[in-house]
Tab-separated table of C-alpha atoms and ligand atoms in Angstrom:
chain	number	residue	atom	x	y	z
F	1	MET	CA	122.100	193.693	105.080
F	2	TRP	CA	123.398	193.723	101.593
F	3	VAL	CA	119.778	193.522	100.198
F	4	LYS	CA	118.725	196.447	102.592
F	5	ALA	CA	121.785	198.518	101.441
F	6	LEU	CA	120.515	198.265	98.046
F	7	ASP	CA	117.085	199.295	98.932
F	8	LEU	CA	118.431	202.278	100.759
F	9	LEU	CA	120.712	203.368	98.167
F	10	LEU	CA	118.329	203.333	95.210
F	11	ASP	CA	115.658	205.189	97.461
F	12	LYS	CA	118.059	207.777	98.108
F	13	MET	CA	119.136	208.224	94.440
F	14	LYS	CA	115.389	208.364	93.544
F	15	ARG	CA	114.814	211.044	96.285
F	16	ALA	CA	117.798	212.847	94.834
F	17	GLY	CA	115.850	213.118	91.591
F	18	LEU	CA	118.049	210.777	89.606
F	19	ASP	CA	116.378	210.071	86.123
F	20	PHE	CA	116.756	206.312	85.996
F	21	SER	CA	115.305	206.165	82.531
F	22	ARG	CA	118.434	207.582	81.271
F	23	VAL	CA	120.728	204.498	82.461
F	24	ARG	CA	121.602	202.465	79.463
F	25	ALA	CA	123.553	199.871	81.366
F	26	LEU	CA	124.743	199.029	84.862
F	27	SER	CA	127.262	197.108	86.271
F	28	GLY	CA	129.057	196.871	89.772
F	29	SER	CA	131.563	195.331	91.956
F	30	GLY	CA	131.551	193.250	95.175
F	31	GLN	CA	134.142	192.421	97.830
F	32	GLN	CA	136.169	189.556	96.555
F	33	HIS	CA	135.820	186.008	97.953
F	34	GLY	CA	132.485	186.331	99.852
F	35	SER	CA	129.570	183.972	98.867
F	36	VAL	CA	125.902	184.080	99.064
F	37	PHE	CA	123.763	180.842	99.418
F	38	TRP	CA	120.234	181.146	97.853
F	39	ARG	CA	117.712	178.911	99.206
F	40	LYS	CA	115.794	176.342	97.117
F	41	GLY	CA	112.895	178.143	95.498
F	42	ALA	CA	114.753	181.610	95.554
F	43	SER	CA	114.995	181.810	91.714
F	44	GLU	CA	111.067	181.770	91.464
F	45	THR	CA	110.982	184.677	94.178
F	46	LEU	CA	113.586	186.674	92.187
F	47	LYS	CA	111.385	186.367	88.924
F	48	GLN	CA	108.273	187.746	90.453
F	49	LEU	CA	109.181	190.670	92.692
F	50	ASP	CA	106.309	192.856	93.559
F	51	PRO	CA	107.438	196.602	92.873
F	52	ASP	CA	105.483	197.787	95.801
F	53	GLN	CA	107.650	196.122	98.461
F	54	ASP	CA	111.272	196.487	99.301
F	55	LEU	CA	113.674	193.907	98.280
F	56	ASN	CA	114.618	193.337	101.839
F	57	GLN	CA	110.978	192.200	102.497
F	58	LEU	CA	110.573	190.089	99.424
F	59	LEU	CA	113.883	188.217	99.955
F	60	GLN	CA	113.635	187.480	103.563
F	61	ASP	CA	113.380	183.739	103.308
F	62	SER	CA	115.610	183.394	100.128
F	63	PHE	CA	118.866	182.466	101.670
F	64	SER	CA	119.898	179.247	103.088
F	65	VAL	CA	122.796	180.739	104.959
F	66	SER	CA	122.372	184.160	106.758
F	67	ASP	CA	125.955	184.894	107.699
F	68	CYS	CA	127.640	184.793	104.401
F	69	PRO	CA	131.448	183.809	104.272
F	70	VAL	CA	133.513	186.942	103.708
F	71	TRP	CA	137.226	187.550	102.937
F	72	MET	CA	137.926	187.974	106.364
F	73	ASP	CA	137.389	184.215	107.309
F	74	SER	CA	140.610	182.179	107.729
F	75	SER	CA	139.092	179.067	109.378
F	76	SER	CA	139.298	176.856	106.348
F	77	THR	CA	142.934	175.775	106.633
F	78	GLN	CA	142.064	171.929	106.553
F	79	GLN	CA	139.980	172.430	103.416
F	80	CYS	CA	142.918	174.272	101.861
F	81	HIS	CA	145.338	171.430	102.571
F	82	GLU	CA	142.584	168.955	101.217
F	83	LEU	CA	142.403	171.044	98.029
F	84	GLN	CA	146.071	171.240	97.434
F	85	ALA	CA	146.458	167.463	98.083
F	86	ALA	CA	143.725	166.721	95.536
F	87	ALA	CA	145.196	169.092	92.984
F	88	GLY	CA	148.859	167.721	93.235
F	89	GLY	CA	150.351	170.458	95.422
F	90	ALA	CA	150.216	174.061	96.102
F	91	LEU	CA	151.976	175.191	92.903
F	92	ARG	CA	149.943	172.808	90.645
F	93	LEU	CA	146.836	174.326	92.274
F	94	ALA	CA	148.344	177.837	91.533
F	95	GLU	CA	149.007	176.857	87.896
F	96	ILE	CA	145.367	175.852	87.441
F	97	THR	CA	143.598	178.519	89.417
F	98	GLY	CA	146.071	181.404	89.482
F	99	SER	CA	146.680	181.002	93.339
F	100	ARG	CA	147.664	178.646	95.850
F	101	ALA	CA	144.844	177.614	98.548
F	102	TYR	CA	143.985	180.462	100.423
F	103	GLU	CA	141.508	180.278	103.440
F	104	ARG	CA	139.344	183.255	102.339
F	105	PHE	CA	139.050	181.831	98.542
F	106	THR	CA	135.373	180.882	97.864
F	107	GLY	CA	135.889	177.171	96.909
F	108	ASN	CA	137.453	176.425	100.555
F	109	GLN	CA	134.687	178.266	102.177
F	110	ILE	CA	132.148	176.173	100.344
F	111	ALA	CA	134.174	172.984	101.384
F	112	LYS	CA	134.019	173.991	104.931
F	113	LEU	CA	130.320	175.152	104.951
F	114	ARG	CA	129.377	171.607	103.381
F	115	GLN	CA	131.365	169.690	106.001
F	116	THR	CA	130.353	171.748	109.065
F	117	ARG	CA	126.850	172.943	108.185
F	118	PRO	CA	125.392	170.336	105.958
F	119	ASN	CA	121.699	171.061	106.362
F	120	GLU	CA	122.246	174.705	105.180
F	121	PHE	CA	124.241	173.621	102.240
F	122	GLN	CA	121.729	171.004	101.090
F	123	ASP	CA	119.148	173.831	101.312
F	124	ALA	CA	121.019	175.846	98.767
F	125	GLU	CA	119.936	175.742	94.967
F	126	ARG	CA	122.741	178.212	93.948
F	127	ILE	CA	125.853	180.014	95.104
F	128	SER	CA	126.854	183.477	94.169
F	129	LEU	CA	129.972	185.597	94.824
F	130	VAL	CA	128.892	188.957	96.227
F	131	SER	CA	129.308	190.455	92.813
F	132	SER	CA	127.146	188.025	90.926
F	133	PHE	CA	124.689	188.171	93.885
F	134	ALA	CA	124.271	191.760	93.415
F	135	ALA	CA	123.990	191.394	89.777
F	136	SER	CA	121.169	188.863	90.289
F	137	LEU	CA	119.221	191.339	92.112
F	138	PHE	CA	119.122	193.776	89.127
F	139	LEU	CA	118.584	190.910	86.684
F	140	GLY	CA	115.644	189.129	88.616
F	141	ASP	CA	117.501	185.987	87.866
F	142	TYR	CA	120.613	184.311	88.862
F	143	ALA	CA	123.545	185.994	87.233
F	144	ALA	CA	126.641	184.366	85.992
F	145	ILE	CA	129.907	184.637	88.061
F	146	ASP	CA	132.395	186.498	85.665
F	147	PHE	CA	135.750	185.071	84.687
F	148	SER	CA	137.730	187.607	86.653
F	149	ASP	CA	136.062	187.533	90.119
F	150	GLY	CA	135.617	183.782	89.731
F	151	SER	CA	139.509	183.578	89.606
F	152	GLY	CA	139.350	184.294	93.403
F	153	MET	CA	137.631	181.037	94.259
F	154	ASN	CA	140.466	178.422	93.769
F	155	LEU	CA	137.991	176.536	91.497
F	156	LEU	CA	138.274	178.344	88.059
F	157	ASP	CA	140.904	177.056	85.551
F	158	ILE	CA	142.061	180.589	84.524
F	159	ARG	CA	143.471	179.287	81.250
F	160	THR	CA	140.594	177.355	79.857
F	161	ARG	CA	138.201	179.727	81.855
F	162	THR	CA	135.991	176.836	82.916
F	163	TRP	CA	135.546	175.265	86.327
F	164	SER	CA	138.441	172.842	87.067
F	165	LYS	CA	136.883	169.411	87.393
F	166	ILE	CA	139.719	168.519	89.947
F	167	CYS	CA	138.840	171.528	92.202
F	168	LEU	CA	135.148	171.044	92.002
F	169	GLU	CA	135.179	167.494	92.869
F	170	ALA	CA	137.521	168.111	95.683
F	171	THR	CA	135.139	170.712	97.095
F	172	ALA	CA	131.486	169.556	96.650
F	173	PRO	CA	129.586	167.199	94.604
F	174	HIS	CA	127.749	168.594	91.741
F	175	LEU	CA	129.145	172.036	92.571
F	176	ASP	CA	129.052	173.127	88.897
F	177	ARG	CA	125.086	173.024	89.123
F	178	LEU	CA	125.213	175.385	92.086
F	179	LEU	CA	127.691	177.854	90.635
F	180	GLY	CA	126.213	178.104	87.077
F	181	THR	CA	128.445	178.500	84.110
F	182	PRO	CA	131.050	181.421	84.435
F	183	LEU	CA	130.979	184.060	81.777
F	184	PRO	CA	133.327	186.709	80.357
F	185	SER	CA	133.507	189.882	82.569
F	186	THR	CA	132.196	191.915	79.679
F	187	SER	CA	129.070	189.846	79.200
F	188	VAL	CA	125.692	191.576	78.813
F	189	LEU	CA	123.498	189.316	81.208
F	190	GLY	CA	120.265	190.714	80.210
F	191	PRO	CA	117.856	193.687	80.704
F	192	VAL	CA	117.036	194.863	84.218
F	193	SER	CA	114.189	193.354	85.810
F	194	SER	CA	110.778	194.695	85.562
F	195	TYR	CA	110.866	195.425	89.362
F	196	PHE	CA	113.389	198.163	88.850
F	197	VAL	CA	111.508	199.449	85.802
F	198	GLN	CA	108.255	199.658	87.711
F	199	ARG	CA	109.717	200.835	91.138
F	200	TYR	CA	112.341	203.172	89.950
F	201	GLY	CA	111.769	203.990	86.467
F	202	PHE	CA	114.572	202.252	84.768
F	203	SER	CA	114.066	201.842	81.015
F	204	ASP	CA	113.137	198.416	80.068
F	205	GLY	CA	116.172	198.496	77.768
F	206	CYS	CA	118.776	199.048	80.547
F	207	ARG	CA	121.413	196.190	80.340
F	208	VAL	CA	123.051	194.532	83.222
F	209	VAL	CA	126.590	193.793	82.426
F	210	ALA	CA	128.239	191.098	84.476
F	211	PHE	CA	129.496	192.416	87.972
F	212	THR	CA	132.988	191.556	89.212
F	213	GLY	CA	135.180	191.730	92.190
F	214	ASP	CA	136.480	194.927	93.790
F	215	ASN	CA	139.937	194.561	92.842
F	216	PRO	CA	139.360	193.728	89.132
F	217	ALA	CA	136.864	196.775	89.128
F	218	SER	CA	139.597	198.987	90.528
F	219	LEU	CA	141.915	197.855	87.718
F	220	ALA	CA	139.106	198.913	85.186
F	221	GLY	CA	138.804	202.050	87.128
F	222	MET	CA	142.407	202.987	86.917
F	223	ARG	CA	142.359	202.016	83.233
F	224	LEU	CA	145.575	200.062	83.658
F	225	GLN	CA	146.983	198.812	80.392
F	226	GLN	CA	149.337	196.312	79.124
F	227	GLY	CA	152.771	197.001	80.591
F	228	ASP	CA	151.466	199.109	83.437
F	229	ILE	CA	151.769	198.638	86.982
F	230	ALA	CA	149.843	200.218	89.866
F	231	VAL	CA	151.501	200.626	93.229
F	232	SER	CA	149.272	201.515	96.166
F	233	LEU	CA	151.650	202.865	98.961
F	234	GLY	CA	149.292	202.879	101.874
F	235	THR	CA	149.599	201.024	105.376
F	236	SER	CA	150.525	198.015	103.273
F	237	ASP	CA	151.723	198.267	99.848
F	238	THR	CA	149.618	196.581	97.134
F	239	VAL	CA	150.773	195.902	93.542
F	240	PHE	CA	148.275	195.447	90.548
F	241	LEU	CA	149.766	194.249	87.374
F	242	TRP	CA	148.496	193.708	83.708
F	243	LEU	CA	149.832	190.394	82.543
F	244	GLN	CA	149.869	188.901	78.978
F	245	GLN	CA	151.470	185.631	79.982
F	246	PRO	CA	151.067	184.519	83.699
F	247	ARG	CA	153.189	182.411	85.574
F	248	PRO	CA	151.082	181.869	88.572
F	249	ALA	CA	153.279	181.209	91.714
F	250	LEU	CA	153.036	180.311	95.306
F	251	GLU	CA	152.944	184.041	96.230
F	252	GLY	CA	150.482	186.463	94.761
F	253	HIS	CA	147.115	185.944	92.949
F	254	VAL	CA	146.591	185.876	89.062
F	255	PHE	CA	143.007	186.625	87.857
F	256	CYS	CA	141.485	186.736	84.442
F	257	ASN	CA	141.517	190.402	83.343
F	258	PRO	CA	138.180	192.120	83.491
F	259	VAL	CA	138.474	194.389	80.503
F	260	ASP	CA	140.422	192.179	77.996
F	261	TRP	CA	139.379	188.470	78.035
F	262	GLN	CA	142.762	187.317	76.628
F	263	ALA	CA	144.814	188.997	79.295
F	264	TYR	CA	145.301	188.494	82.996
F	265	MET	CA	145.848	190.625	86.155
F	266	ALA	CA	147.806	189.960	89.251
F	267	LEU	CA	147.705	191.248	92.784
F	268	LEU	CA	150.564	191.264	95.225
F	269	CYS	CA	150.421	192.307	98.715
F	270	PHE	CA	153.330	193.555	101.007
F	271	LYS	CA	152.562	194.190	104.694
F	272	ASN	CA	155.771	196.139	105.462
F	273	GLY	CA	154.933	199.169	103.670
F	274	SER	CA	154.396	202.628	105.239
F	275	LEU	CA	154.574	201.575	108.794
F	276	THR	CA	158.181	200.224	108.095
F	277	ARG	CA	158.985	203.670	106.302
F	278	GLU	CA	157.631	205.531	109.202
F	279	ARG	CA	159.774	203.506	111.564
F	280	ILE	CA	162.890	204.300	109.576
F	281	ARG	CA	161.800	207.847	109.262
F	282	ASN	CA	161.650	208.195	113.146
F	283	GLU	CA	164.814	206.348	113.927
F	284	CYS	CA	166.929	207.873	110.914
F	285	THR	CA	165.331	211.328	110.077
F	286	GLU	CA	163.918	212.730	113.351
F	287	GLY	CA	160.440	211.861	112.319
F	288	SER	CA	160.410	214.128	109.365
F	289	TRP	CA	159.608	213.119	105.704
F	290	GLU	CA	161.370	216.247	104.500
F	291	HIS	CA	164.704	215.038	106.098
F	292	PHE	CA	163.656	211.431	104.903
F	293	SER	CA	163.362	212.865	101.507
F	294	ALA	CA	166.548	214.837	101.603
F	295	SER	CA	168.324	211.360	102.422
F	296	LEU	CA	167.080	210.022	99.307
F	297	ARG	CA	168.168	213.068	97.270
F	298	ASP	CA	171.786	213.049	98.741
F	299	THR	CA	172.421	209.536	98.132
F	300	PRO	CA	173.194	207.883	94.675
F	301	LEU	CA	171.252	205.298	92.661
F	302	GLY	CA	172.204	202.085	93.766
F	303	ASN	CA	173.144	203.178	97.191
F	304	ASN	CA	176.940	202.185	96.513
F	305	GLY	CA	175.840	198.545	96.656
F	306	HIS	CA	174.187	198.458	99.925
F	307	ILE	CA	170.971	196.469	100.099
F	308	GLY	CA	168.369	196.140	102.905
F	309	LEU	CA	165.427	193.872	103.339
F	310	TYR	CA	163.020	195.292	106.122
F	311	PHE	CA	160.559	192.826	107.467
F	312	ASP	CA	159.295	194.414	110.689
F	313	THR	CA	156.367	191.940	110.628
F	314	MET	CA	156.004	188.551	109.060
F	315	GLU	CA	155.856	189.623	105.380
F	316	ILE	CA	153.252	188.032	103.074
F	317	THR	CA	155.595	188.328	99.820
F	318	PRO	CA	157.971	186.657	100.513
F	319	PRO	CA	157.301	184.956	103.861
F	320	ALA	CA	160.117	186.490	105.906
F	321	VAL	CA	160.726	188.367	108.905
F	322	GLY	CA	163.462	190.545	110.340
F	323	VAL	CA	165.839	193.393	109.118
F	324	HIS	CA	168.669	192.286	106.970
F	325	ARG	CA	171.333	194.680	105.674
F	326	PHE	CA	174.154	193.924	103.212
F	327	ASP	CA	177.310	195.925	101.976
F	328	GLY	CA	178.301	195.900	98.366
F	329	ASP	CA	180.037	192.605	98.744
F	330	ASP	CA	177.156	190.922	100.071
F	331	ASN	CA	178.303	190.771	103.777
F	332	GLU	CA	175.448	191.070	106.268
F	333	VAL	CA	176.216	194.082	108.329
F	334	SER	CA	174.404	195.173	111.564
F	335	SER	CA	173.888	198.786	110.691
F	336	LEU	CA	174.155	201.508	108.038
F	337	SER	CA	174.453	205.123	108.228
F	338	PRO	CA	170.911	206.942	108.781
F	339	GLN	CA	171.113	208.234	105.186
F	340	VAL	CA	172.212	204.899	103.568
F	341	GLU	CA	169.433	203.141	105.675
F	342	VAL	CA	166.639	205.378	104.167
F	343	ARG	CA	167.722	204.726	100.669
F	344	ALA	CA	168.282	200.902	101.444
F	345	LEU	CA	164.781	200.603	102.714
F	346	VAL	CA	163.127	202.318	99.860
F	347	GLU	CA	165.220	200.768	97.071
F	348	GLY	CA	164.761	197.316	98.815
F	349	GLN	CA	160.892	197.737	98.954
F	350	PHE	CA	160.616	198.701	95.336
F	351	LEU	CA	163.119	196.040	94.011
F	352	SER	CA	161.013	193.501	95.896
F	353	ARG	CA	157.856	194.953	94.203
F	354	ARG	CA	159.387	194.463	90.858
F	355	LEU	CA	161.069	191.021	91.497
F	356	HIS	CA	157.825	189.473	92.617
F	357	GLY	CA	155.838	191.030	89.707
F	358	GLU	CA	158.269	189.723	87.219
F	359	ARG	CA	157.927	186.292	88.850
F	360	LEU	CA	154.257	186.384	88.145
F	361	GLY	CA	154.797	187.007	84.327
F	362	TYR	CA	155.081	190.698	84.512
F	363	SER	CA	157.455	192.515	82.239
F	364	ILE	CA	158.365	196.247	81.817
F	365	ILE	CA	157.851	197.221	78.053
F	366	PRO	CA	158.385	200.482	75.966
F	367	GLY	CA	155.544	202.723	77.179
F	368	THR	CA	155.102	201.162	80.754
F	369	ARG	CA	153.749	203.498	83.186
F	370	VAL	CA	153.732	203.127	87.020
F	371	LEU	CA	150.571	204.426	88.507
F	372	ALA	CA	151.192	205.464	92.322
F	373	THR	CA	148.511	205.989	94.797
F	374	GLY	CA	148.090	205.754	98.536
F	375	GLY	CA	149.637	208.186	101.480
F	376	ALA	CA	153.166	207.798	100.446
F	377	SER	CA	152.557	208.854	96.760
F	378	SER	CA	152.712	212.396	97.994
F	379	ASN	CA	156.221	212.062	98.259
F	380	LYS	CA	158.189	212.937	95.170
F	381	GLU	CA	161.574	211.564	96.210
F	382	ILE	CA	159.955	208.081	97.057
F	383	LEU	CA	158.378	208.086	93.620
F	384	GLN	CA	161.598	209.021	92.029
F	385	VAL	CA	163.072	205.896	93.455
F	386	LEU	CA	160.104	203.904	92.283
F	387	SER	CA	160.621	205.372	88.799
F	388	ASP	CA	164.213	204.620	88.789
F	389	VAL	CA	163.927	200.993	89.890
F	390	PHE	CA	161.092	200.219	87.143
F	391	ASN	CA	162.824	202.466	84.681
F	392	ALA	CA	159.600	204.062	84.066
F	393	PRO	CA	157.642	207.321	84.352
F	394	VAL	CA	155.520	207.474	87.470
F	395	TYR	CA	152.109	209.089	87.440
F	396	THR	CA	149.727	209.597	90.279
F	397	ILE	CA	146.089	208.971	90.018
F	398	ASP	CA	143.168	209.665	92.382
F	399	LEU	CA	142.095	205.999	93.500
F	400	SER	CA	138.986	207.016	95.832
F	401	ASN	CA	136.150	205.115	94.411
F	402	SER	CA	138.000	203.447	91.570
F	403	THR	CA	135.917	200.380	91.835
F	404	CYS	CA	132.758	202.271	91.287
F	405	LEU	CA	134.379	204.121	88.461
F	406	GLY	CA	135.629	200.877	87.092
F	407	ALA	CA	132.161	199.340	87.291
F	408	ALA	CA	130.624	202.409	85.395
F	409	TYR	CA	133.603	202.096	82.756
F	410	ARG	CA	132.722	198.515	82.547
F	411	ALA	CA	129.051	199.057	81.986
F	412	LEU	CA	129.835	201.301	79.134
F	413	HIS	CA	132.144	199.046	77.538
F	414	GLY	CA	129.571	196.039	77.874
F	415	LEU	CA	127.218	197.879	75.677
F	416	VAL	CA	129.676	197.604	72.734
F	417	ALA	CA	132.054	194.930	73.801
F	418	GLU	CA	130.364	192.101	71.631
F	419	THR	CA	131.137	194.349	68.435
F	420	GLY	CA	134.918	193.981	69.286
F	421	VAL	CA	135.359	197.522	70.447
F	422	CYS	CA	138.239	197.618	73.072
F	423	PHE	CA	137.828	198.974	76.503
F	424	PHE	CA	140.350	201.595	76.145
F	425	ASP	CA	138.704	203.237	73.246
F	426	VAL	CA	135.479	203.516	75.301
F	427	VAL	CA	136.966	205.282	78.104
F	428	LYS	CA	139.821	207.428	76.419
F	429	LYS	CA	137.914	210.739	77.288
F	430	ALA	CA	138.429	209.958	81.105
F	431	PRO	CA	140.906	212.180	82.914
F	432	GLU	CA	144.510	211.165	82.598
F	433	PRO	CA	146.774	210.413	85.462
F	434	GLN	CA	149.388	213.193	86.311
F	435	LEU	CA	153.128	212.651	85.355
F	436	ILE	CA	155.175	213.115	88.584
F	437	VAL	CA	158.840	211.983	87.871
F	438	THR	CA	160.636	210.306	85.146
F	439	PRO	CA	163.801	207.764	85.315
F	440	HIS	CA	167.234	208.845	85.682
F	441	PRO	CA	169.347	208.179	82.533
F	442	THR	CA	171.415	205.385	84.288
F	443	ALA	CA	168.555	203.854	86.198
F	444	GLN	CA	168.234	200.891	84.043
F	445	GLU	CA	171.928	199.870	84.242
F	446	VAL	CA	172.027	200.379	88.005
F	447	TYR	CA	168.889	198.470	88.784
F	448	ASP	CA	168.863	195.657	86.373
F	449	THR	CA	171.935	194.568	87.966
F	450	MET	CA	170.873	195.180	91.463
F	451	LEU	CA	167.683	193.261	91.028
F	452	ARG	CA	169.603	190.067	90.143
F	453	ARG	CA	171.700	190.552	93.546
F	454	PHE	CA	168.651	191.522	95.382
F	455	ALA	CA	167.132	188.232	94.194
F	456	ARG	CA	169.912	186.328	95.570
F	457	LEU	CA	170.164	187.865	98.792
F	458	GLU	CA	166.353	187.512	99.465
F	459	GLU	CA	166.540	183.856	98.737
F	460	ARG	CA	169.552	183.797	101.223
F	461	VAL	CA	167.522	185.419	103.880
F	462	LEU	CA	164.432	183.051	103.226
F	463	GLN	CA	167.008	179.956	103.481
F	464	GLU	CA	168.369	181.300	106.721
F	465	THR	CA	165.331	182.369	108.360
F	466	ARG	CA	163.048	179.333	107.324
F	467	PRO	CA	161.699	177.659	110.502
X	1	ADP	P1	145.611	203.318	104.027
X	1	ADP	O1	144.553	203.716	103.041
X	1	ADP	O2	146.083	202.049	103.726
X	1	ADP	O3	145.245	203.430	105.646
X	1	ADP	P2	146.989	205.662	103.115
X	1	ADP	O4	146.922	205.453	101.639
X	1	ADP	O5	146.095	206.908	103.577
X	1	ADP	O6	146.749	204.280	103.860
X	1	ADP	O7	148.528	205.981	103.487
X	1	ADP	C1	148.978	206.374	104.829
X	1	ADP	C2	150.387	206.286	104.977
X	1	ADP	O8	150.998	207.348	104.005
X	1	ADP	C3	150.775	206.624	106.241
X	1	ADP	O9	151.019	205.470	107.003
X	1	ADP	C4	152.165	207.379	106.124
X	1	ADP	O10	153.181	206.561	106.670
X	1	ADP	C5	152.156	207.675	104.707
X	1	ADP	N1	152.409	208.999	104.214
X	1	ADP	C6	151.731	210.191	104.255
X	1	ADP	N2	152.490	211.398	104.013
X	1	ADP	C7	153.677	210.922	103.647
X	1	ADP	C8	154.984	211.420	102.964
X	1	ADP	N3	155.112	212.772	102.805
X	1	ADP	N4	156.094	210.597	102.511
X	1	ADP	C9	155.826	209.192	102.807
X	1	ADP	N5	154.751	208.609	103.428
X	1	ADP	C10	153.670	209.253	103.731
C-alpha cells in the first residue's frame, strides 16, 4: 500500500507538470514506530529497478512481513516487561533510550515478531522504519535510520547515538546487522536512484536527505528553537519541547533533535484536553465559549489559590483519574463556583503542561515563545492563561502539513548542513508565527509559586488514587 501510494503520488505530480529536474534535494517523514521487514535479496532488487515498471510491481516479493507493525499495535506488553528487566528497570531504560518501554515502540514490535513469527523474521535481511523505508525507495538502497526517528524504538542510546547493546541483545540476536548504522538526521544519504531519474526526470544530482519521523519533522516544520514550546490544543493536548539537557522520565518521550544534532526534543501527550474543556464549558457556562472566555477574563491570575486537576478519563501524563479541586489552603473541596471552576481547569491544564515539560529538562529562557495550534488556539482568553503560566508570549501557527513542510526544510538544510550552516539560517525567510498575547506583569510571581503547590497536589492525588 505504501509503495503503491508513492507510485500514485509521483505519477500525479508528473501529470500535473512538475519539473522534477529542478529538485535539488528531497527528504520525507513517516509515521513513527512502524517497521518494514525487507526479504532476503531485496537490496539487489532495489539496485536494479526497471524504470518502465511501477515500484509496486517491482517490489511485490521484497517484504518478508506483509502486515507491517505500526504505532497502533499495543500487543507487545510481555516484550516491554522483558526489555525493562534486561535494562535494569523502566527508568533505566528511559535514561538510555529516552522512553520507558512502550508497546508501539519498534524494538518491542521486533521482539514480538521474532518470537511469534520466526520464519518471517528469519527471512528478513533488513528492518527499516517507515521513514527510512521510504528513503530507501528513493535511494535504491537501504537508507540509514536517522537518530531522531531511531529514538522511537527503545533501542537507540540517545546520548551516544548508537544502538544500545543491552537493548539490542534483549530484542533479537545480531539485530545491529538488520538495522544498519544510524546516522544524523541531516545526513545526505546519496543521490536519487537512476529509476527516478529515468522514470520521472529527476536530476542525477538530486540528493536524498535522511527521512525522519512525523513528530520530529513537525518540529522542523514549526521551526521550534531552543526555549520554545509548542502546544497543540486539539482533542488531546500535545506538547513539543526543544531540550538542551534532557532528563528522560517515566512519562513522555525524549528524542534526538532532527535539526540540531547536539540537542533533543520531547513529546508529551495529555488525554484530557479539549473534551474536558468542553464538558466544563457545558456545565459551567451554558455551552458557550464566549461565556467560558468571560469567566477567564473575570477571574484573577492564580484564581485566589484555587487549584483543580481534571482527569475525566485515565490520563497519560500523569497516570491519574478523577476530578480533584483544592482551595487556597490545599483542602480538597467538592465544588467550585462556575467561574472559578473554569479558571481552575485551564490553569490546572497549563500548569501540568509546564510541570511535566520541566521534569524532562525543559526550561523557560529569555526569548521563549509558546507556539499554539489546534482547535482551542482560536480562543484568546485560553491563550492568555497559557501565556501567563509560561510567562512567555504566545504565537499561533498554521500546523496543517507541518510534517511535509518540515521535510522540505530539512532537505534544504541537508544540502548545506555539512558545512556547519545552521537550520534556522536556511529557513529564516519562512513566514513568521503570529503574536497573539503577552504575559501579564505579575504572571511570573503568581505561577512560579503556584507551580510548586500544583506539583505537591498532583503528587498527593497520585498517592491517593494509586490502585
Ligand atoms: P483534533 O485535530 O485533535 O481533532 P482540533 O485541533 O480540530 O482537534 O480541535 C478541536 C477542539 O477545539 C474541539 O474539541 C473544541 O473543543 C476546541 N475548540 C474549538 N473552538 C474553540 C474555542 N473557541 N475555544 C476553545 N476550544 C475550542
